[in-house]
């Protein structure tokens, strides 16, 4: 694959992420929405309140949504999302084996978070999602 095709594919991916996030961010404007914050490429720096930030698994968070509050302890829901997409293989089904790194990274993050926030609290509000779009064109 040529360098220019690699760069174009990477830029397509970036554009897909930003457009996907922008569509989700529009819900911040809805008067009835309890979505209070949305981050791109990682978790909110305020999510741990006065505690140190949790860096484990953060590189896997393409978008994080915070409902009710941008702090985990007081939010009603926190949703971490990783986006999967392909411009080169849009006709090829996404293999479940492609989720290994994501699942392992999200599990690492969850383990780190339960060291700081009770599992009973996280169980009712924390969501990990993988969103797949076959083509970002």
Short mmCIF file of N, CA and C in Angstrom, two decimals:
data_model
loop_
_atom_site.label_atom_id
_atom_site.label_comp_id
_atom_site.label_asym_id
_atom_site.label_seq_id
_atom_site.Cartn_x
_atom_site.Cartn_y
_atom_site.Cartn_z
N UNK A 1 0.85 -1.18 0.00
CA UNK A 1 0.00 0.00 0.00
C UNK A 1 0.89 1.24 0.00
N UNK A 2 0.56 2.17 -0.85
CA UNK A 2 1.38 3.38 -0.95
C UNK A 2 1.21 4.24 0.29
N UNK A 3 2.21 5.10 0.52
CA UNK A 3 2.17 6.01 1.66
C UNK A 3 0.97 6.94 1.59
N UNK A 4 0.66 7.42 0.37
CA UNK A 4 -0.47 8.35 0.25
C UNK A 4 -1.79 7.66 0.57
N UNK A 5 -1.93 6.38 0.23
CA UNK A 5 -3.16 5.66 0.56
C UNK A 5 -3.26 5.43 2.07
N UNK A 6 -2.13 5.15 2.70
CA UNK A 6 -2.13 4.99 4.16
C UNK A 6 -2.55 6.28 4.85
N UNK A 7 -2.03 7.41 4.38
CA UNK A 7 -2.37 8.70 4.97
C UNK A 7 -3.85 9.00 4.75
N UNK A 8 -4.32 8.75 3.54
CA UNK A 8 -5.74 9.01 3.24
C UNK A 8 -6.64 8.16 4.12
N UNK A 9 -6.31 6.89 4.28
CA UNK A 9 -7.11 6.00 5.12
C UNK A 9 -7.13 6.50 6.55
N UNK A 10 -5.99 6.94 7.06
CA UNK A 10 -5.92 7.47 8.42
C UNK A 10 -6.77 8.74 8.56
N UNK A 11 -6.69 9.62 7.58
CA UNK A 11 -7.49 10.86 7.62
C UNK A 11 -8.98 10.55 7.52
N UNK A 12 -9.34 9.56 6.70
CA UNK A 12 -10.74 9.13 6.62
C UNK A 12 -11.23 8.68 8.00
N UNK A 13 -10.38 7.95 8.69
CA UNK A 13 -10.73 7.49 10.03
C UNK A 13 -10.91 8.64 11.00
N UNK A 14 -10.02 9.61 10.95
CA UNK A 14 -10.14 10.78 11.82
C UNK A 14 -11.43 11.54 11.53
N UNK A 15 -11.71 11.74 10.24
CA UNK A 15 -12.94 12.46 9.87
C UNK A 15 -14.17 11.70 10.34
N UNK A 16 -14.15 10.39 10.18
CA UNK A 16 -15.27 9.58 10.64
C UNK A 16 -15.50 9.77 12.14
N UNK A 17 -14.41 9.71 12.92
CA UNK A 17 -14.53 9.90 14.38
C UNK A 17 -15.12 11.26 14.73
N UNK A 18 -14.61 12.30 14.11
CA UNK A 18 -15.08 13.65 14.44
C UNK A 18 -16.52 13.88 14.02
N UNK A 19 -16.89 13.39 12.86
CA UNK A 19 -18.28 13.55 12.42
C UNK A 19 -19.24 12.73 13.29
N UNK A 20 -18.82 11.54 13.65
CA UNK A 20 -19.64 10.68 14.51
C UNK A 20 -19.82 11.37 15.87
N UNK A 21 -18.75 11.89 16.42
CA UNK A 21 -18.82 12.59 17.71
C UNK A 21 -19.67 13.85 17.60
N UNK A 22 -19.54 14.58 16.51
CA UNK A 22 -20.33 15.81 16.34
C UNK A 22 -21.82 15.51 16.32
N UNK A 23 -22.20 14.43 15.64
CA UNK A 23 -23.63 14.04 15.64
C UNK A 23 -24.11 13.71 17.05
N UNK A 24 -23.29 13.04 17.81
CA UNK A 24 -23.66 12.69 19.19
C UNK A 24 -23.70 13.95 20.06
N UNK A 25 -22.78 14.87 19.83
CA UNK A 25 -22.70 16.09 20.64
C UNK A 25 -23.91 16.99 20.44
N UNK A 26 -24.58 16.88 19.33
CA UNK A 26 -25.78 17.69 19.11
C UNK A 26 -26.84 17.45 20.18
N UNK A 27 -26.80 16.29 20.81
CA UNK A 27 -27.76 16.00 21.90
C UNK A 27 -27.52 16.88 23.12
N UNK A 28 -26.36 17.52 23.21
CA UNK A 28 -26.11 18.47 24.31
C UNK A 28 -27.06 19.66 24.21
N UNK A 29 -27.55 19.94 23.02
CA UNK A 29 -28.41 21.10 22.79
C UNK A 29 -29.89 20.83 23.07
N UNK A 30 -30.27 19.58 23.19
CA UNK A 30 -31.67 19.24 23.43
C UNK A 30 -32.06 19.65 24.85
N UNK A 31 -33.14 20.40 25.01
CA UNK A 31 -33.53 20.88 26.35
C UNK A 31 -33.76 19.76 27.37
N UNK A 32 -34.25 18.62 26.96
CA UNK A 32 -34.54 17.53 27.90
C UNK A 32 -33.35 16.59 28.13
N UNK A 33 -32.28 16.79 27.39
CA UNK A 33 -31.14 15.88 27.47
C UNK A 33 -30.43 16.00 28.82
N UNK A 34 -30.03 14.85 29.35
CA UNK A 34 -29.21 14.87 30.57
C UNK A 34 -27.72 14.63 30.24
N UNK A 35 -27.41 14.61 28.93
CA UNK A 35 -26.02 14.56 28.50
C UNK A 35 -25.38 15.90 28.84
N UNK A 36 -24.34 15.88 29.69
CA UNK A 36 -23.72 17.13 30.12
C UNK A 36 -22.32 17.34 29.56
N UNK A 37 -21.69 16.27 29.09
CA UNK A 37 -20.33 16.39 28.56
C UNK A 37 -20.04 15.25 27.62
N UNK A 38 -19.18 15.54 26.65
CA UNK A 38 -18.74 14.54 25.69
C UNK A 38 -17.26 14.81 25.43
N UNK A 39 -16.45 13.78 25.49
CA UNK A 39 -15.02 13.95 25.21
C UNK A 39 -14.64 13.11 24.00
N UNK A 40 -13.61 13.54 23.31
CA UNK A 40 -13.09 12.82 22.16
C UNK A 40 -11.65 12.43 22.47
N UNK A 41 -11.32 11.19 22.16
CA UNK A 41 -9.98 10.65 22.40
C UNK A 41 -9.61 10.64 23.88
N UNK A 42 -10.41 9.96 24.66
CA UNK A 42 -10.09 9.79 26.07
C UNK A 42 -11.23 10.19 26.98
N UNK A 43 -11.04 9.94 28.24
CA UNK A 43 -12.04 10.25 29.26
C UNK A 43 -11.91 11.71 29.69
N UNK A 44 -12.93 12.19 30.36
CA UNK A 44 -12.91 13.56 30.89
C UNK A 44 -11.84 13.66 31.97
N UNK A 45 -11.11 14.74 31.97
CA UNK A 45 -10.10 14.95 33.01
C UNK A 45 -10.75 15.23 34.36
N UNK A 46 -12.04 15.51 34.36
CA UNK A 46 -12.76 15.78 35.61
C UNK A 46 -13.51 14.56 36.14
N UNK A 47 -13.45 13.44 35.45
CA UNK A 47 -14.31 12.32 35.84
C UNK A 47 -13.99 11.73 37.21
N UNK A 48 -12.79 11.89 37.70
CA UNK A 48 -12.42 11.34 38.99
C UNK A 48 -12.54 12.37 40.12
N UNK A 49 -13.07 13.55 39.82
CA UNK A 49 -13.20 14.58 40.84
C UNK A 49 -11.83 14.98 41.35
N UNK A 50 -11.64 14.89 42.67
CA UNK A 50 -10.36 15.29 43.26
C UNK A 50 -9.33 14.15 43.28
N UNK A 51 -9.73 12.94 42.88
CA UNK A 51 -8.80 11.81 42.84
C UNK A 51 -7.94 11.88 41.58
N UNK A 52 -6.79 11.21 41.59
CA UNK A 52 -5.96 11.19 40.38
C UNK A 52 -6.70 10.52 39.21
N UNK A 53 -6.43 10.99 38.00
CA UNK A 53 -7.07 10.41 36.83
C UNK A 53 -6.65 8.96 36.65
N UNK A 54 -7.52 8.18 36.03
CA UNK A 54 -7.21 6.79 35.70
C UNK A 54 -6.82 6.76 34.23
N UNK A 55 -5.58 6.37 33.97
CA UNK A 55 -5.08 6.35 32.60
C UNK A 55 -5.26 4.99 31.93
N UNK A 56 -5.44 3.94 32.71
CA UNK A 56 -5.57 2.60 32.15
C UNK A 56 -6.70 2.53 31.13
N UNK A 57 -6.40 2.01 29.95
CA UNK A 57 -7.40 1.82 28.91
C UNK A 57 -7.90 3.09 28.26
N UNK A 58 -7.36 4.23 28.65
CA UNK A 58 -7.87 5.49 28.11
C UNK A 58 -7.64 5.61 26.61
N UNK A 59 -6.58 5.00 26.11
CA UNK A 59 -6.28 5.11 24.68
C UNK A 59 -7.33 4.44 23.80
N UNK A 60 -8.18 3.62 24.40
CA UNK A 60 -9.23 2.94 23.64
C UNK A 60 -10.53 3.73 23.58
N UNK A 61 -10.62 4.78 24.35
CA UNK A 61 -11.86 5.57 24.39
C UNK A 61 -11.83 6.60 23.26
N UNK A 62 -12.61 6.34 22.23
CA UNK A 62 -12.72 7.32 21.15
C UNK A 62 -13.66 8.44 21.55
N UNK A 63 -14.75 8.09 22.21
CA UNK A 63 -15.73 9.06 22.69
C UNK A 63 -16.22 8.61 24.06
N UNK A 64 -16.33 9.56 24.97
CA UNK A 64 -16.94 9.29 26.27
C UNK A 64 -18.10 10.26 26.46
N UNK A 65 -19.22 9.73 26.91
CA UNK A 65 -20.40 10.56 27.17
C UNK A 65 -20.70 10.52 28.66
N UNK A 66 -21.05 11.67 29.20
CA UNK A 66 -21.34 11.81 30.62
C UNK A 66 -22.75 12.35 30.80
N UNK A 67 -23.56 11.62 31.49
CA UNK A 67 -24.96 12.00 31.72
C UNK A 67 -25.14 12.38 33.19
N UNK A 68 -25.76 13.53 33.42
CA UNK A 68 -26.03 13.99 34.79
C UNK A 68 -24.86 14.74 35.41
N UNK A 69 -23.65 14.31 35.14
CA UNK A 69 -22.45 14.93 35.70
C UNK A 69 -21.24 14.42 34.91
N UNK A 70 -20.16 15.20 34.88
CA UNK A 70 -18.96 14.67 34.23
C UNK A 70 -18.02 14.01 35.22
N UNK A 71 -18.50 13.75 36.44
CA UNK A 71 -17.74 12.98 37.42
C UNK A 71 -18.40 11.62 37.59
N UNK A 72 -17.59 10.57 37.56
CA UNK A 72 -18.12 9.22 37.68
C UNK A 72 -18.96 9.00 38.94
N UNK A 73 -18.53 9.57 40.03
CA UNK A 73 -19.22 9.33 41.31
C UNK A 73 -20.65 9.86 41.31
N UNK A 74 -20.92 10.94 40.58
CA UNK A 74 -22.25 11.55 40.62
C UNK A 74 -23.01 11.46 39.30
N UNK A 75 -22.40 10.94 38.25
CA UNK A 75 -23.08 10.79 36.96
C UNK A 75 -24.17 9.73 37.05
N UNK A 76 -25.17 9.85 36.20
CA UNK A 76 -26.17 8.79 36.12
C UNK A 76 -25.70 7.70 35.17
N UNK A 77 -24.99 8.08 34.12
CA UNK A 77 -24.43 7.13 33.15
C UNK A 77 -23.14 7.71 32.58
N UNK A 78 -22.15 6.85 32.43
CA UNK A 78 -20.92 7.20 31.71
C UNK A 78 -20.73 6.12 30.67
N UNK A 79 -20.59 6.56 29.44
CA UNK A 79 -20.50 5.63 28.31
C UNK A 79 -19.17 5.84 27.61
N UNK A 80 -18.33 4.78 27.62
CA UNK A 80 -17.07 4.80 26.88
C UNK A 80 -17.30 4.07 25.56
N UNK A 81 -16.92 4.69 24.46
CA UNK A 81 -17.14 4.08 23.16
C UNK A 81 -15.87 4.03 22.34
N UNK A 82 -15.71 2.91 21.67
CA UNK A 82 -14.67 2.81 20.67
C UNK A 82 -15.36 2.59 19.34
N UNK A 83 -14.91 3.31 18.34
CA UNK A 83 -15.50 3.23 17.01
C UNK A 83 -14.65 2.34 16.13
N UNK A 84 -15.30 1.44 15.44
CA UNK A 84 -14.63 0.58 14.46
C UNK A 84 -15.22 0.92 13.10
N UNK A 85 -14.37 1.07 12.10
CA UNK A 85 -14.83 1.42 10.77
C UNK A 85 -13.78 1.01 9.76
N UNK A 86 -14.18 0.97 8.51
CA UNK A 86 -13.22 0.65 7.46
C UNK A 86 -13.64 1.30 6.16
N UNK A 87 -12.70 1.94 5.52
CA UNK A 87 -12.94 2.44 4.17
C UNK A 87 -12.37 1.46 3.15
N UNK A 88 -11.37 0.68 3.57
CA UNK A 88 -10.73 -0.26 2.64
C UNK A 88 -11.44 -1.60 2.57
N UNK A 89 -12.10 -2.00 3.67
CA UNK A 89 -12.72 -3.33 3.73
C UNK A 89 -14.20 -3.24 4.07
N UNK A 90 -14.89 -2.32 3.43
CA UNK A 90 -16.30 -2.10 3.78
C UNK A 90 -17.19 -3.28 3.42
N UNK A 91 -16.73 -4.16 2.52
CA UNK A 91 -17.53 -5.33 2.15
C UNK A 91 -17.17 -6.58 2.95
N UNK A 92 -16.19 -6.45 3.84
CA UNK A 92 -15.74 -7.59 4.64
C UNK A 92 -16.31 -7.48 6.04
N UNK A 93 -16.98 -8.53 6.52
CA UNK A 93 -17.51 -8.48 7.90
C UNK A 93 -16.38 -8.28 8.92
N UNK A 94 -16.69 -7.53 9.94
CA UNK A 94 -15.70 -7.28 11.00
C UNK A 94 -15.55 -8.55 11.83
N UNK A 95 -14.33 -9.07 11.98
CA UNK A 95 -14.15 -10.31 12.73
C UNK A 95 -14.18 -10.07 14.24
N UNK A 96 -14.84 -10.93 14.99
CA UNK A 96 -14.84 -10.78 16.45
C UNK A 96 -13.43 -10.74 17.05
N UNK A 97 -12.49 -11.41 16.41
CA UNK A 97 -11.11 -11.39 16.92
C UNK A 97 -10.52 -9.98 16.91
N UNK A 98 -11.11 -9.09 16.11
CA UNK A 98 -10.64 -7.71 16.07
C UNK A 98 -10.99 -6.92 17.32
N UNK A 99 -11.75 -7.53 18.22
CA UNK A 99 -12.15 -6.86 19.46
C UNK A 99 -11.23 -7.19 20.65
N UNK A 100 -10.29 -8.08 20.46
CA UNK A 100 -9.47 -8.53 21.59
C UNK A 100 -8.79 -7.37 22.32
N UNK A 101 -8.11 -6.51 21.59
CA UNK A 101 -7.39 -5.39 22.22
C UNK A 101 -8.37 -4.46 22.95
N UNK A 102 -9.52 -4.23 22.34
CA UNK A 102 -10.53 -3.35 22.94
C UNK A 102 -11.07 -3.95 24.23
N UNK A 103 -11.44 -5.21 24.19
CA UNK A 103 -12.00 -5.87 25.38
C UNK A 103 -10.96 -5.91 26.50
N UNK A 104 -9.74 -6.25 26.17
CA UNK A 104 -8.68 -6.30 27.18
C UNK A 104 -8.43 -4.91 27.77
N UNK A 105 -8.39 -3.89 26.93
CA UNK A 105 -8.15 -2.53 27.41
C UNK A 105 -9.30 -2.01 28.27
N UNK A 106 -10.54 -2.27 27.85
CA UNK A 106 -11.69 -1.87 28.65
C UNK A 106 -11.70 -2.61 29.99
N UNK A 107 -11.33 -3.89 29.97
CA UNK A 107 -11.28 -4.66 31.23
C UNK A 107 -10.21 -4.09 32.17
N UNK A 108 -9.08 -3.71 31.62
CA UNK A 108 -8.02 -3.10 32.41
C UNK A 108 -8.52 -1.79 33.04
N UNK A 109 -9.23 -0.99 32.26
CA UNK A 109 -9.78 0.27 32.78
C UNK A 109 -10.77 0.00 33.91
N UNK A 110 -11.66 -0.97 33.69
CA UNK A 110 -12.67 -1.30 34.71
C UNK A 110 -11.99 -1.74 36.01
N UNK A 111 -10.99 -2.58 35.90
CA UNK A 111 -10.26 -3.04 37.10
C UNK A 111 -9.62 -1.87 37.84
N UNK A 112 -9.07 -0.92 37.10
CA UNK A 112 -8.45 0.26 37.74
C UNK A 112 -9.52 1.14 38.39
N UNK A 113 -10.66 1.29 37.73
CA UNK A 113 -11.72 2.14 38.28
C UNK A 113 -12.33 1.56 39.55
N UNK A 114 -12.48 0.23 39.61
CA UNK A 114 -13.08 -0.34 40.83
C UNK A 114 -12.13 -0.29 42.03
N UNK A 115 -10.89 0.06 41.80
CA UNK A 115 -9.98 0.30 42.91
C UNK A 115 -10.26 1.66 43.57
N UNK A 116 -10.97 2.53 42.84
CA UNK A 116 -11.22 3.89 43.33
C UNK A 116 -12.70 4.18 43.59
N UNK A 117 -13.57 3.48 42.88
CA UNK A 117 -15.02 3.69 43.00
C UNK A 117 -15.66 2.32 43.25
N UNK A 118 -16.57 2.22 44.20
CA UNK A 118 -17.17 0.91 44.51
C UNK A 118 -17.82 0.26 43.28
N UNK A 119 -17.61 -1.03 43.14
CA UNK A 119 -18.15 -1.76 42.00
C UNK A 119 -19.67 -1.62 41.91
N UNK A 120 -20.35 -1.52 43.05
CA UNK A 120 -21.81 -1.36 43.05
C UNK A 120 -22.21 -0.05 42.36
N UNK A 121 -21.42 0.97 42.54
CA UNK A 121 -21.68 2.26 41.90
C UNK A 121 -21.43 2.17 40.40
N UNK A 122 -20.31 1.58 40.01
CA UNK A 122 -19.98 1.49 38.60
C UNK A 122 -20.93 0.57 37.84
N UNK A 123 -21.36 -0.48 38.49
CA UNK A 123 -22.24 -1.46 37.84
C UNK A 123 -23.52 -0.81 37.32
N UNK A 124 -24.00 0.20 38.00
CA UNK A 124 -25.27 0.82 37.61
C UNK A 124 -25.12 1.96 36.62
N UNK A 125 -23.91 2.41 36.35
CA UNK A 125 -23.77 3.60 35.51
C UNK A 125 -22.74 3.52 34.40
N UNK A 126 -21.81 2.59 34.46
CA UNK A 126 -20.71 2.57 33.50
C UNK A 126 -21.02 1.61 32.36
N UNK A 127 -20.86 2.11 31.13
CA UNK A 127 -21.11 1.30 29.93
C UNK A 127 -19.89 1.36 29.02
N UNK A 128 -19.54 0.21 28.46
CA UNK A 128 -18.47 0.11 27.47
C UNK A 128 -19.11 -0.34 26.17
N UNK A 129 -18.90 0.42 25.10
CA UNK A 129 -19.52 0.08 23.82
C UNK A 129 -18.50 0.08 22.69
N UNK A 130 -18.72 -0.81 21.74
CA UNK A 130 -17.99 -0.80 20.49
C UNK A 130 -19.01 -0.53 19.40
N UNK A 131 -18.78 0.51 18.64
CA UNK A 131 -19.71 0.91 17.58
C UNK A 131 -19.04 0.65 16.25
N UNK A 132 -19.69 -0.14 15.42
CA UNK A 132 -19.10 -0.53 14.14
C UNK A 132 -19.85 0.11 12.98
N UNK A 133 -19.10 0.69 12.08
CA UNK A 133 -19.63 1.27 10.85
C UNK A 133 -18.81 0.68 9.72
N UNK A 134 -19.43 -0.08 8.79
CA UNK A 134 -18.65 -0.74 7.76
C UNK A 134 -17.89 0.19 6.81
N UNK A 135 -18.40 1.39 6.61
CA UNK A 135 -17.70 2.31 5.72
C UNK A 135 -17.85 3.72 6.24
N UNK A 136 -16.76 4.48 6.23
CA UNK A 136 -16.83 5.87 6.68
C UNK A 136 -16.91 6.81 5.49
N UNK A 137 -17.23 6.31 4.33
CA UNK A 137 -17.35 7.17 3.14
C UNK A 137 -18.75 7.70 3.02
#
